[in-house]
Amino acid sequence: MIIILKPATATAMQAKLVSQFGADHEIFTHNNRIAIQGLRPEALPADVQAASESILTAVPAAVQSSRLFHPEDTIIKTPHSVIGGNQFVMMAGPCSVESAEHVDQMAAVAKQGGATIVRGGAFKPRTSPYSFQGLGETGLQYLRTAADKHGLDMITEVMDDEHVAMVAKYTDIFQIGARNMQNFSLLKAVGQTQIPVALKRGMSATIDDVLNAAEYIAAGGNHQIMLLERGIRTFDNKYTRNTFDLGAVPVLQSLTHYPVIVDPSHAVGTWELVTPMAMAGVAAGASGMIVEIHDQPTQALSDGPQALKPATYLKMAQQAFQLHDLMQTWA
Amino acid sequence: MIIILKPATATAMQAKLVSQFGADHEIFTHNNRIAIQGLRPEALPADVQAASESILTAVPAAVQSSRLFHPEDTIIKTPHSVIGGNQFVMMAGPCSVESAEHVDQMAAVAKQGGATIVRGGAFKPRTSPYSFQGLGETGLQYLRTAADKHGLDMITEVMDDEHVAMVAKYTDIFQIGARNMQNFSLLKAVGQTQIPVALKRGMSATIDDVLNAAEYIAAGGNHQIMLLERGIRTFDNKYTRNTFDLGAVPVLQSLTHYPVIVDPSHAVGTWELVTPMAMAGVAAGASGMIVEIHDQPTQALSDGPQALKPATYLKMAQQAFQLHDLMQTWA
Amino acid sequence: MIIILKPATATAMQAKLVSQFGADHEIFTHNNRIAIQGLRPEALPADVQAASESILTAVPAAVQSSRLFHPEDTIIKTPHSVIGGNQFVMMAGPCSVESAEHVDQMAAVAKQGGATIVRGGAFKPRTSPYSFQGLGETGLQYLRTAADKHGLDMITEVMDDEHVAMVAKYTDIFQIGARNMQNFSLLKAVGQTQIPVALKRGMSATIDDVLNAAEYIAAGGNHQIMLLERGIRTFDNKYTRNTFDLGAVPVLQSLTHYPVIVDPSHAVGTWELVTPMAMAGVAAGASGMIVEIHDQPTQALSDGPQALKPATYLKMAQQAFQLHDLMQTWA
Amino acid sequence: MIIILKPATATAMQAKLVSQFGADHEIFTHNNRIAIQGLRPEALPADVQAASESILTAVPAAVQSSRLFHPEDTIIKTPHSVIGGNQFVMMAGPCSVESAEHVDQMAAVAKQGGATIVRGGAFKPRTSPYSFQGLGETGLQYLRTAADKHGLDMITEVMDDEHVAMVAKYTDIFQIGARNMQNFSLLKAVGQTQIPVALKRGMSATIDDVLNAAEYIAAGGNHQIMLLERGIRTFDNKYTRNTFDLGAVPVLQSLTHYPVIVDPSHAVGTWELVTPMAMAGVAAGASGMIVEIHDQPTQALSDGPQALKPATYLKMAQQAFQLHDLMQTWA
């Protein structure tokens, strides 16, 4: 249940309801709203009706993530970036951090294309245990150094709740991978921090699954959440690794206040398709993009086939910003 | 097998190969190319090697639809439209033809938004036998009249090989519905005509299935084919009717020479999502769009929830052309 | 709406309701039940309430196919077979009719394994237009001759409404293929006959889609319908052609009165998996099975990899009947 | 690469190859076989050819899990159970451990039906953070006590690598849930123990994904692995929670040596369908079954709708053992 209170008495009524129901129910407040989990409407005190503009009983389980509870866009600010609202943010970098020199070069390219955030994996969730598993903490150090040198923010994946504190020493944004979208222990752990979290949609996660996973983070008190659409698993994967579900962009934007970012690289899995799908993601209304780049894709330690070479990235990024500019004239 | 012949002797060699193998094999020629179905390379005469630029043996079953056989874009010309290449074509109209007056009004709206083709169903493939099944031939007459009055081409669905000749009397473009994408009798029947065909991807059709279905039309001698992406069936259909597979746009464009058109209305099934998905479809590189419009969606005889009202359509269409114009500067 | 009438006055009340509402509504009667499509309950005459045991308003669109309208199992009788209820029927034969001799041999094998129905395709819906398309009417003649010689019924696919009358001259059971499950013209055409119809589930057809497709047949007056589960299209098709959805067997049995038959051959697409899936299909409660057999699978004109050789088929069939016998002791 | 060595000199050759390549390659031995990861065949010493029966180069990434490396069935022995081979093992219990008394009662019912393993969740991976999350370690104590009292083994889910050591103090078998199938940190952690692991297939995991996930456990040295088929996510979930992919049973059995167990409860999600799907699972050849039971399903703290009441379970279990007995006569 979400109660939209009359502003004049909202604070007092929130305090009263917390005092009365807080011991037995999860309660959340946002401006003049209050959400009470698991309470039946008939149990409300008589004066709540008079103090309310409206009482919503058809409320999703992921209540804090809902626009019904939090109508305004969430805007996330990191040292060099603003994520959400009318902004468009570019995140680029190699799939894996491969060396200090390489990630530095890639950060320079990312920046040149207008990125304010550099990506790179130091802990890699690989399908096979015998594949390259990442450089670990050393990789984080390389990425941090490159980000700082080029005046960029850093995003990197955390795979494990035990690693949260360590990764937190380096990164500006946690990335939760698609395979871990319902690793609830990990979601709870990043929810205990105040570091922004980029939550990737699982391969077969419904929209509601995504929102409930985000709610695990929010339930811990961390509301700096962005959602990444990176393609879903369908019957057709001969020519694309996944099916890029761009309908999820406006759907999520209507249901939740968190920024929605698109990941065309993982969605398609082959570089020739990245630019058109990146453009489609911008046109669908995403607040940003995360894209993989590599100067020598055939030598990449992971996911080379989907990496854009620098020149291709620079052209794509320029187009993306032009397209976003055009869209600002439509609002 | 596709043989790319040296231009100087291509015609002679084609004639020779047809004469030698035409009785036992399907043979197709295009400019200096020749495709021979089911022949092993070692069976080729000795002089073919010398007369060839290259011989391709890894060739898809849908050979005439392949860019390996027909590298240039197919451009389809109807009285008022050019479909394919760098053009962008708008097709709009009601889901069903409801009355002479209504389809006339909708054709006027379509035209105002820049459409050169008006759509409308007279034979409706409805999930339930008890739903409205369309006005039949009368509906075709209404749509033809409206198209002519407003200087538009007409596209309408043909559901049945027995109806092909009758529908052919009215329409400029046949539409084959998603449920009939592998109705091979129907595909063969429209393949016998010279009227352009818009083939909708089936709900669970792979890219290869689409190309093979197109090949059934081409095999009959009709090469005026365009392909419509209209969303596929996946695990997630709570908020969208289907999953709009925009990756199919560049994938099809790389594999085949036929124009690719997007249908955001059926892809999402709810009007609020049509505009962002229409923009995404343009940005993905589609050669055109087909979209459903209705002045009173709640009164529509079919698919009202996904119809755009006129004002929304006009704004969307304007944006689509602006976006296409921007993209022309990128080429 | 379905009205369950008190038996004593059911006939009179049915006549009255038909007379009153039959002009504007589709009306169906079954024993003491009457279904009226599209009528609001408040429009019922006052005396209906008193004459009714109950009035059901939450009724599926496919009303004649529903157990709410027709609680008893439909039992289909052909000259040599009883399909539905506690019976178990075996249908076997080659994918395609290849020659008079071959189909005769396969019919003998089918019969030896306990089959009472021989299958074989004369019109083949092939993905590619250049694949073998079947022997046509000649194939029907061969299959009919083989069936008669061995005292079997015949089932064969009809692909096209124009062919219905011709195929009807030969077959005991029409098969509607998966790709034609929503070829509504074809469904209407077989619905005009009184020949039993085996309707295959489409690759991406939901349970409700299957029932609505069956309703198209029933709406024409043909109620001799059986439903075939043959696997659905999912993300995993490396080791099986489709995903055999055996949950559909009890689900369909609870929702509809039509017999449910399983097709393990098409579900898995590879013969090594056919026997375990056939056993699973029997154990799930199917009323019968249709299975492909071939003495020389590598020489088969279609679908060889999924055909059982005679010895494998005979062992599988024996096990199937043993399993069905065991299950009869559980009822 | 897998080398099948001549038995006489297998041990010596294994030692030699380990000595030569062990520093740079992952090497695994099993009887007279040796698998060397990432080595090109031309790098093998000349005498290997002479010492080998065959050298397999087309080898899956999940090499230790492959029958090519380990042809015999893995048989897992716990104090009261034998899992794998021709055995059939029944595992039953409540979804969640709810109280000491309740789990004791359910263990008694499980045992009465022939189960040798009792299941129950103490840490529950719930979609929403506000749903019941399990009793935690207290729940493990209750389940252990109930198992011991009734002479049963215990299986319970471990959700988190930090919990592995603690859960190990209580359980006979770790369960890895579907949402954690690619939580590689967790897989590595249970791979470090010698406690059997029941790995549930993820909702959208391909067969190869399952095998690679199992390989993460095996790579740590724990080869006591069983695989659980529990349904996959497809387009059709109106009447069943998931689609039970029984084709996976024989497919996995052909590719891997680990026992395959079916979980009909989660596959269908509604108790009426559990018995037919359980029978189908046995008939498909599974080595066992895990099923949820509850005496008062409507009061269950989780997943009540899919729980069998005791009487239904007892009848189902009896049928399952009868069916398995019949199947033993077919071998």
CSV table of N, CA, C and O in Angstrom, one decimal, chain B residues 26 28 37 61-64 124-130 133 159-163 179-180 182-186 188 203-206 208-209 212-213 215-216 218-219 233, chain C residues 26 28 37 61-64 124-130 133 159-163 179-180 182-186 188 203-206 208-209 212-213 215-216 218-219 233:
chain,number,residue,atom,x,y,z
B,26,GLU,N,17.7,-26.8,-60.1
B,26,GLU,CA,17.2,-25.5,-60.2
B,26,GLU,C,18.3,-24.5,-60.4
B,26,GLU,O,19.4,-24.6,-59.7
B,28,PHE,N,19.4,-20.4,-61.2
B,28,PHE,CA,19.0,-19.0,-61.2
B,28,PHE,C,20.2,-18.2,-61.7
B,28,PHE,O,21.3,-18.4,-61.3
B,37,GLN,N,21.4,-25.3,-57.8
B,37,GLN,CA,21.0,-26.0,-56.6
B,37,GLN,C,21.4,-27.4,-56.7
B,37,GLN,O,21.1,-28.1,-57.7
B,61,ALA,N,20.3,-22.1,-48.2
B,61,ALA,CA,19.3,-22.7,-49.0
B,61,ALA,C,18.5,-21.7,-49.8
B,61,ALA,O,18.0,-21.9,-50.9
B,62,ALA,N,18.3,-20.5,-49.1
B,62,ALA,CA,17.5,-19.4,-49.7
B,62,ALA,C,18.4,-18.6,-50.6
B,62,ALA,O,18.7,-17.5,-50.3
B,63,VAL,N,18.8,-19.2,-51.7
B,63,VAL,CA,19.9,-18.7,-52.5
B,63,VAL,C,19.5,-17.4,-53.2
B,63,VAL,O,20.3,-16.4,-53.3
B,64,GLN,N,18.3,-17.3,-53.8
B,64,GLN,CA,18.0,-16.1,-54.5
B,64,GLN,C,17.8,-14.9,-53.6
B,64,GLN,O,17.9,-13.8,-54.0
B,124,LYS,N,-9.2,-10.6,-41.7
B,124,LYS,CA,-8.4,-10.5,-40.4
B,124,LYS,C,-8.2,-11.9,-39.8
B,124,LYS,O,-9.1,-12.7,-39.6
B,125,PRO,N,-6.9,-12.3,-39.6
B,125,PRO,CA,-6.6,-13.5,-38.9
B,125,PRO,C,-6.8,-13.4,-37.4
B,125,PRO,O,-5.8,-13.0,-36.8
B,126,ARG,N,-7.9,-13.7,-36.9
B,126,ARG,CA,-8.2,-13.5,-35.5
B,126,ARG,C,-8.0,-14.8,-34.7
B,126,ARG,O,-8.4,-15.9,-35.2
B,127,THR,N,-7.4,-14.7,-33.5
B,127,THR,CA,-7.2,-15.9,-32.7
B,127,THR,C,-8.5,-16.7,-32.5
B,127,THR,O,-8.5,-17.9,-32.5
B,128,SER,N,-9.6,-16.0,-32.2
B,128,SER,CA,-10.8,-16.7,-32.0
B,128,SER,C,-11.8,-16.6,-33.2
B,128,SER,O,-11.9,-15.6,-33.8
B,129,PRO,N,-12.4,-17.7,-33.5
B,129,PRO,CA,-13.4,-17.7,-34.6
B,129,PRO,C,-14.6,-16.8,-34.4
B,129,PRO,O,-15.3,-16.5,-35.4
B,130,TYR,N,-14.8,-16.4,-33.2
B,130,TYR,CA,-15.9,-15.6,-32.9
B,130,TYR,C,-15.6,-14.1,-32.9
B,130,TYR,O,-16.5,-13.2,-32.6
B,133,GLN,N,-14.1,-10.8,-38.2
B,133,GLN,CA,-13.2,-11.4,-39.2
B,133,GLN,C,-12.9,-10.5,-40.4
B,133,GLN,O,-12.3,-10.9,-41.4
B,159,MET,N,-5.0,-13.8,-46.9
B,159,MET,CA,-4.8,-14.9,-45.9
B,159,MET,C,-4.8,-16.3,-46.6
B,159,MET,O,-4.7,-17.3,-45.9
B,160,ASP,N,-5.0,-16.3,-47.9
B,160,ASP,CA,-5.5,-17.6,-48.4
B,160,ASP,C,-5.2,-17.6,-49.9
B,160,ASP,O,-5.4,-16.7,-50.6
B,161,ASP,N,-4.6,-18.7,-50.4
B,161,ASP,CA,-4.2,-18.8,-51.8
B,161,ASP,C,-5.4,-18.6,-52.7
B,161,ASP,O,-5.3,-18.1,-53.8
B,162,GLU,N,-6.6,-19.0,-52.2
B,162,GLU,CA,-7.8,-18.9,-53.1
B,162,GLU,C,-8.2,-17.4,-53.3
B,162,GLU,O,-8.9,-17.1,-54.2
B,163,HIS,N,-7.7,-16.5,-52.3
B,163,HIS,CA,-8.1,-15.1,-52.4
B,163,HIS,C,-7.1,-14.3,-53.2
B,163,HIS,O,-7.3,-13.1,-53.4
B,179,ARG,N,1.2,-15.3,-38.9
B,179,ARG,CA,0.7,-16.7,-38.7
B,179,ARG,C,0.7,-17.5,-40.0
B,179,ARG,O,0.7,-18.7,-40.0
B,180,ASN,N,0.8,-16.8,-41.1
B,180,ASN,CA,0.9,-17.4,-42.4
B,180,ASN,C,2.3,-17.4,-43.0
B,180,ASN,O,2.5,-17.8,-44.2
B,182,GLN,N,4.6,-19.4,-42.9
B,182,GLN,CA,5.0,-20.7,-43.4
B,182,GLN,C,3.8,-21.4,-44.0
B,182,GLN,O,3.8,-22.6,-44.1
B,183,ASN,N,2.8,-20.6,-44.5
B,183,ASN,CA,1.7,-21.2,-45.3
B,183,ASN,C,2.3,-21.2,-46.7
B,183,ASN,O,2.1,-20.3,-47.5
B,184,PHE,N,2.9,-22.4,-47.0
B,184,PHE,CA,3.6,-22.4,-48.2
B,184,PHE,C,2.7,-22.4,-49.5
B,184,PHE,O,3.2,-21.9,-50.5
B,185,SER,N,1.5,-22.8,-49.4
B,185,SER,CA,0.6,-22.7,-50.5
B,185,SER,C,0.3,-21.2,-50.8
B,185,SER,O,0.3,-20.8,-52.0
B,186,LEU,N,0.2,-20.4,-49.8
B,186,LEU,CA,-0.1,-19.0,-50.0
B,186,LEU,C,1.2,-18.3,-50.5
B,186,LEU,O,1.1,-17.5,-51.5
B,188,LYS,N,3.5,-19.7,-52.4
B,188,LYS,CA,3.6,-20.0,-53.8
B,188,LYS,C,2.7,-19.2,-54.6
B,188,LYS,O,3.0,-18.8,-55.7
B,203,MET,N,5.9,-15.5,-35.4
B,203,MET,CA,6.2,-15.2,-34.0
B,203,MET,C,7.4,-15.9,-33.5
B,203,MET,O,8.1,-15.5,-32.6
B,204,SER,N,7.7,-17.1,-34.1
B,204,SER,CA,8.9,-17.8,-33.6
B,204,SER,C,9.7,-18.2,-34.8
B,204,SER,O,10.4,-19.2,-34.8
B,205,ALA,N,9.7,-17.4,-35.8
B,205,ALA,CA,10.5,-17.7,-37.0
B,205,ALA,C,12.0,-17.2,-36.8
B,205,ALA,O,12.2,-16.0,-36.4
B,206,THR,N,12.9,-18.0,-37.0
B,206,THR,CA,14.3,-17.6,-37.0
B,206,THR,C,14.6,-16.8,-38.3
B,206,THR,O,13.8,-16.7,-39.2
B,208,ASP,N,16.7,-17.5,-40.5
B,208,ASP,CA,16.8,-18.4,-41.7
B,208,ASP,C,15.4,-18.8,-42.1
B,208,ASP,O,15.1,-19.0,-43.3
B,209,ASP,N,14.4,-19.0,-41.2
B,209,ASP,CA,13.1,-19.3,-41.6
B,209,ASP,C,12.5,-18.2,-42.4
B,209,ASP,O,11.8,-18.4,-43.4
B,212,ASN,N,13.9,-18.4,-45.9
B,212,ASN,CA,13.4,-19.5,-46.7
B,212,ASN,C,11.9,-19.2,-47.1
B,212,ASN,O,11.5,-19.6,-48.2
B,213,ALA,N,11.2,-18.6,-46.2
B,213,ALA,CA,9.8,-18.2,-46.6
B,213,ALA,C,9.8,-17.3,-47.8
B,213,ALA,O,9.1,-17.4,-48.7
B,215,GLU,N,12.1,-17.1,-50.0
B,215,GLU,CA,12.5,-17.9,-51.1
B,215,GLU,C,11.4,-18.6,-51.8
B,215,GLU,O,11.4,-18.8,-53.0
B,216,TYR,N,10.4,-19.0,-51.0
B,216,TYR,CA,9.2,-19.6,-51.6
B,216,TYR,C,8.5,-18.6,-52.6
B,216,TYR,O,8.0,-19.0,-53.7
B,218,ALA,N,10.1,-16.0,-54.1
B,218,ALA,CA,11.1,-15.8,-55.2
B,218,ALA,C,11.1,-17.0,-56.1
B,218,ALA,O,11.3,-16.8,-57.4
B,219,ALA,N,11.0,-18.2,-55.6
B,219,ALA,CA,11.0,-19.3,-56.4
B,219,ALA,C,9.9,-19.4,-57.5
B,219,ALA,O,10.1,-20.0,-58.5
B,233,ARG,N,8.0,-13.9,-30.2
B,233,ARG,CA,7.4,-14.4,-28.9
B,233,ARG,C,8.5,-14.9,-28.0
B,233,ARG,O,9.3,-15.7,-28.4
C,26,GLU,N,-23.8,-16.2,-31.3
C,26,GLU,CA,-23.4,-17.6,-31.6
C,26,GLU,C,-23.9,-18.4,-30.4
C,26,GLU,O,-23.6,-18.1,-29.2
C,28,PHE,N,-24.4,-22.4,-28.8
C,28,PHE,CA,-24.1,-23.8,-28.9
C,28,PHE,C,-24.7,-24.6,-27.7
C,28,PHE,O,-24.7,-24.1,-26.6
C,37,GLN,N,-22.5,-16.7,-26.9
C,37,GLN,CA,-21.3,-15.9,-27.0
C,37,GLN,C,-21.7,-14.4,-27.0
C,37,GLN,O,-22.7,-14.0,-27.7
C,61,ALA,N,-12.7,-18.1,-24.6
C,61,ALA,CA,-13.2,-17.8,-25.9
C,61,ALA,C,-13.5,-19.1,-26.7
C,61,ALA,O,-14.4,-19.2,-27.4
C,62,ALA,N,-12.7,-20.1,-26.5
C,62,ALA,CA,-12.8,-21.4,-27.2
C,62,ALA,C,-13.8,-22.2,-26.4
C,62,ALA,O,-13.5,-23.2,-25.8
C,63,VAL,N,-15.1,-21.8,-26.5
C,63,VAL,CA,-16.1,-22.3,-25.5
C,63,VAL,C,-16.5,-23.8,-25.8
C,63,VAL,O,-16.6,-24.6,-24.9
C,64,GLN,N,-16.6,-24.1,-27.1
C,64,GLN,CA,-17.0,-25.5,-27.4
C,64,GLN,C,-15.9,-26.5,-27.1
C,64,GLN,O,-16.2,-27.6,-26.9
C,124,LYS,N,4.2,-32.1,-48.3
C,124,LYS,CA,5.2,-31.9,-47.2
C,124,LYS,C,5.5,-30.4,-47.1
C,124,LYS,O,5.9,-29.8,-48.0
C,125,PRO,N,5.2,-29.8,-45.9
C,125,PRO,CA,5.6,-28.4,-45.7
C,125,PRO,C,7.1,-28.3,-45.4
C,125,PRO,O,7.5,-28.4,-44.2
C,126,ARG,N,7.9,-28.1,-46.4
C,126,ARG,CA,9.3,-28.0,-46.1
C,126,ARG,C,9.8,-26.6,-46.0
C,126,ARG,O,9.3,-25.7,-46.7
C,127,THR,N,10.7,-26.4,-45.1
C,127,THR,CA,11.3,-25.0,-44.9
C,127,THR,C,11.8,-24.4,-46.2
C,127,THR,O,11.6,-23.2,-46.4
C,128,SER,N,12.5,-25.2,-47.0
C,128,SER,CA,13.0,-24.6,-48.3
C,128,SER,C,12.2,-25.1,-49.5
C,128,SER,O,11.7,-26.2,-49.6
C,129,PRO,N,12.0,-24.2,-50.4
C,129,PRO,CA,11.2,-24.5,-51.6
C,129,PRO,C,11.9,-25.5,-52.5
C,129,PRO,O,11.2,-26.1,-53.4
C,130,TYR,N,13.1,-25.7,-52.3
C,130,TYR,CA,13.9,-26.6,-53.1
C,130,TYR,C,14.0,-28.0,-52.5
C,130,TYR,O,14.6,-28.9,-53.1
C,133,GLN,N,9.0,-32.0,-52.0
C,133,GLN,CA,7.7,-31.5,-51.5
C,133,GLN,C,6.6,-32.6,-51.4
C,133,GLN,O,5.4,-32.3,-51.2
C,159,MET,N,-2.5,-29.5,-46.4
C,159,MET,CA,-1.7,-28.2,-46.2
C,159,MET,C,-2.5,-27.0,-46.7
C,159,MET,O,-2.1,-25.9,-46.5
C,160,ASP,N,-3.7,-27.2,-47.2
C,160,ASP,CA,-4.2,-26.2,-48.0
C,160,ASP,C,-5.8,-26.4,-48.1
C,160,ASP,O,-6.2,-27.5,-48.4
C,161,ASP,N,-6.5,-25.3,-48.0
C,161,ASP,CA,-8.0,-25.5,-48.0
C,161,ASP,C,-8.4,-26.0,-49.4
C,161,ASP,O,-9.4,-26.7,-49.5
C,162,GLU,N,-7.7,-25.7,-50.4
C,162,GLU,CA,-8.1,-26.2,-51.8
C,162,GLU,C,-8.0,-27.7,-51.9
C,162,GLU,O,-8.6,-28.3,-52.8
C,163,HIS,N,-7.1,-28.3,-51.0
C,163,HIS,CA,-6.9,-29.7,-51.1
C,163,HIS,C,-7.8,-30.5,-50.2
C,163,HIS,O,-7.8,-31.8,-50.3
C,179,ARG,N,3.0,-25.6,-38.7
C,179,ARG,CA,3.1,-24.3,-39.3
C,179,ARG,C,1.8,-23.8,-39.8
C,179,ARG,O,1.6,-22.6,-40.1
C,180,ASN,N,0.8,-24.7,-39.9
C,180,ASN,CA,-0.6,-24.3,-40.3
C,180,ASN,C,-1.6,-24.2,-39.2
C,180,ASN,O,-2.8,-24.0,-39.4
C,182,GLN,N,-2.4,-21.9,-37.3
C,182,GLN,CA,-3.3,-20.7,-37.3
C,182,GLN,C,-3.5,-20.3,-38.8
C,182,GLN,O,-3.7,-19.2,-39.1
C,183,ASN,N,-3.6,-21.3,-39.7
C,183,ASN,CA,-4.0,-21.0,-41.1
C,183,ASN,C,-5.6,-21.2,-41.0
C,183,ASN,O,-6.1,-22.3,-41.1
C,184,PHE,N,-6.2,-20.1,-40.7
C,184,PHE,CA,-7.6,-20.1,-40.3
C,184,PHE,C,-8.5,-20.6,-41.5
C,184,PHE,O,-9.5,-21.2,-41.3
C,185,SER,N,-8.1,-20.3,-42.7
C,185,SER,CA,-8.8,-20.8,-43.9
C,185,SER,C,-8.8,-22.3,-43.9
C,185,SER,O,-9.9,-22.9,-44.2
C,186,LEU,N,-7.7,-22.9,-43.6
C,186,LEU,CA,-7.6,-24.3,-43.6
C,186,LEU,C,-8.4,-24.9,-42.5
C,186,LEU,O,-9.1,-25.9,-42.7
C,188,LYS,N,-11.0,-23.7,-41.1
C,188,LYS,CA,-12.5,-23.6,-41.4
C,188,LYS,C,-12.8,-24.6,-42.4
C,188,LYS,O,-13.9,-25.2,-42.3
C,203,MET,N,4.7,-24.1,-33.3
C,203,MET,CA,6.0,-24.0,-32.6
C,203,MET,C,6.0,-23.0,-31.4
C,203,MET,O,6.8,-23.2,-30.5
C,204,SER,N,5.2,-22.0,-31.6
C,204,SER,CA,5.2,-21.0,-30.5
C,204,SER,C,3.8,-20.7,-30.0
C,204,SER,O,3.4,-19.7,-29.6
C,205,ALA,N,2.9,-21.8,-30.2
C,205,ALA,CA,1.5,-21.6,-29.8
C,205,ALA,C,1.4,-21.8,-28.3
C,205,ALA,O,1.8,-22.8,-27.7
C,206,THR,N,0.7,-20.9,-27.6
C,206,THR,CA,0.3,-21.1,-26.2
C,206,THR,C,-0.8,-22.1,-26.2
C,206,THR,O,-1.4,-22.5,-27.2
C,208,ASP,N,-3.7,-21.6,-24.9
C,208,ASP,CA,-4.9,-20.9,-25.4
C,208,ASP,C,-4.9,-20.8,-26.9
C,208,ASP,O,-6.0,-20.9,-27.5
C,209,ASP,N,-3.8,-20.6,-27.5
C,209,ASP,CA,-3.8,-20.5,-29.0
C,209,ASP,C,-4.2,-21.9,-29.6
C,209,ASP,O,-5.0,-21.9,-30.6
C,212,ASN,N,-8.0,-22.2,-29.2
C,212,ASN,CA,-8.7,-21.3,-30.2
C,212,ASN,C,-8.6,-21.8,-31.6
C,212,ASN,O,-9.6,-21.7,-32.4
C,213,ALA,N,-7.5,-22.4,-31.9
C,213,ALA,CA,-7.4,-23.0,-33.3
C,213,ALA,C,-8.3,-24.2,-33.4
C,213,ALA,O,-9.0,-24.4,-34.4
C,215,GLU,N,-11.1,-24.5,-31.9
C,215,GLU,CA,-12.4,-23.9,-31.9
C,215,GLU,C,-12.8,-23.5,-33.3
C,215,GLU,O,-14.0,-23.5,-33.7
C,216,TYR,N,-11.8,-23.1,-34.1
C,216,TYR,CA,-12.1,-22.7,-35.5
C,216,TYR,C,-12.7,-24.0,-36.2
C,216,TYR,O,-13.6,-23.9,-37.1
C,218,ALA,N,-14.2,-26.6,-34.6
C,218,ALA,CA,-15.5,-26.9,-34.0
C,218,ALA,C,-16.6,-25.9,-34.5
C,218,ALA,O,-17.7,-26.3,-34.6
C,219,ALA,N,-16.2,-24.7,-34.7
C,219,ALA,CA,-17.2,-23.7,-35.1
C,219,ALA,C,-17.8,-24.0,-36.4
C,219,ALA,O,-18.9,-23.6,-36.7
C,233,ARG,N,9.3,-24.3,-29.6
C,233,ARG,CA,10.6,-23.6,-29.9
C,233,ARG,C,11.0,-22.8,-28.6
C,233,ARG,O,10.3,-22.0,-28.1
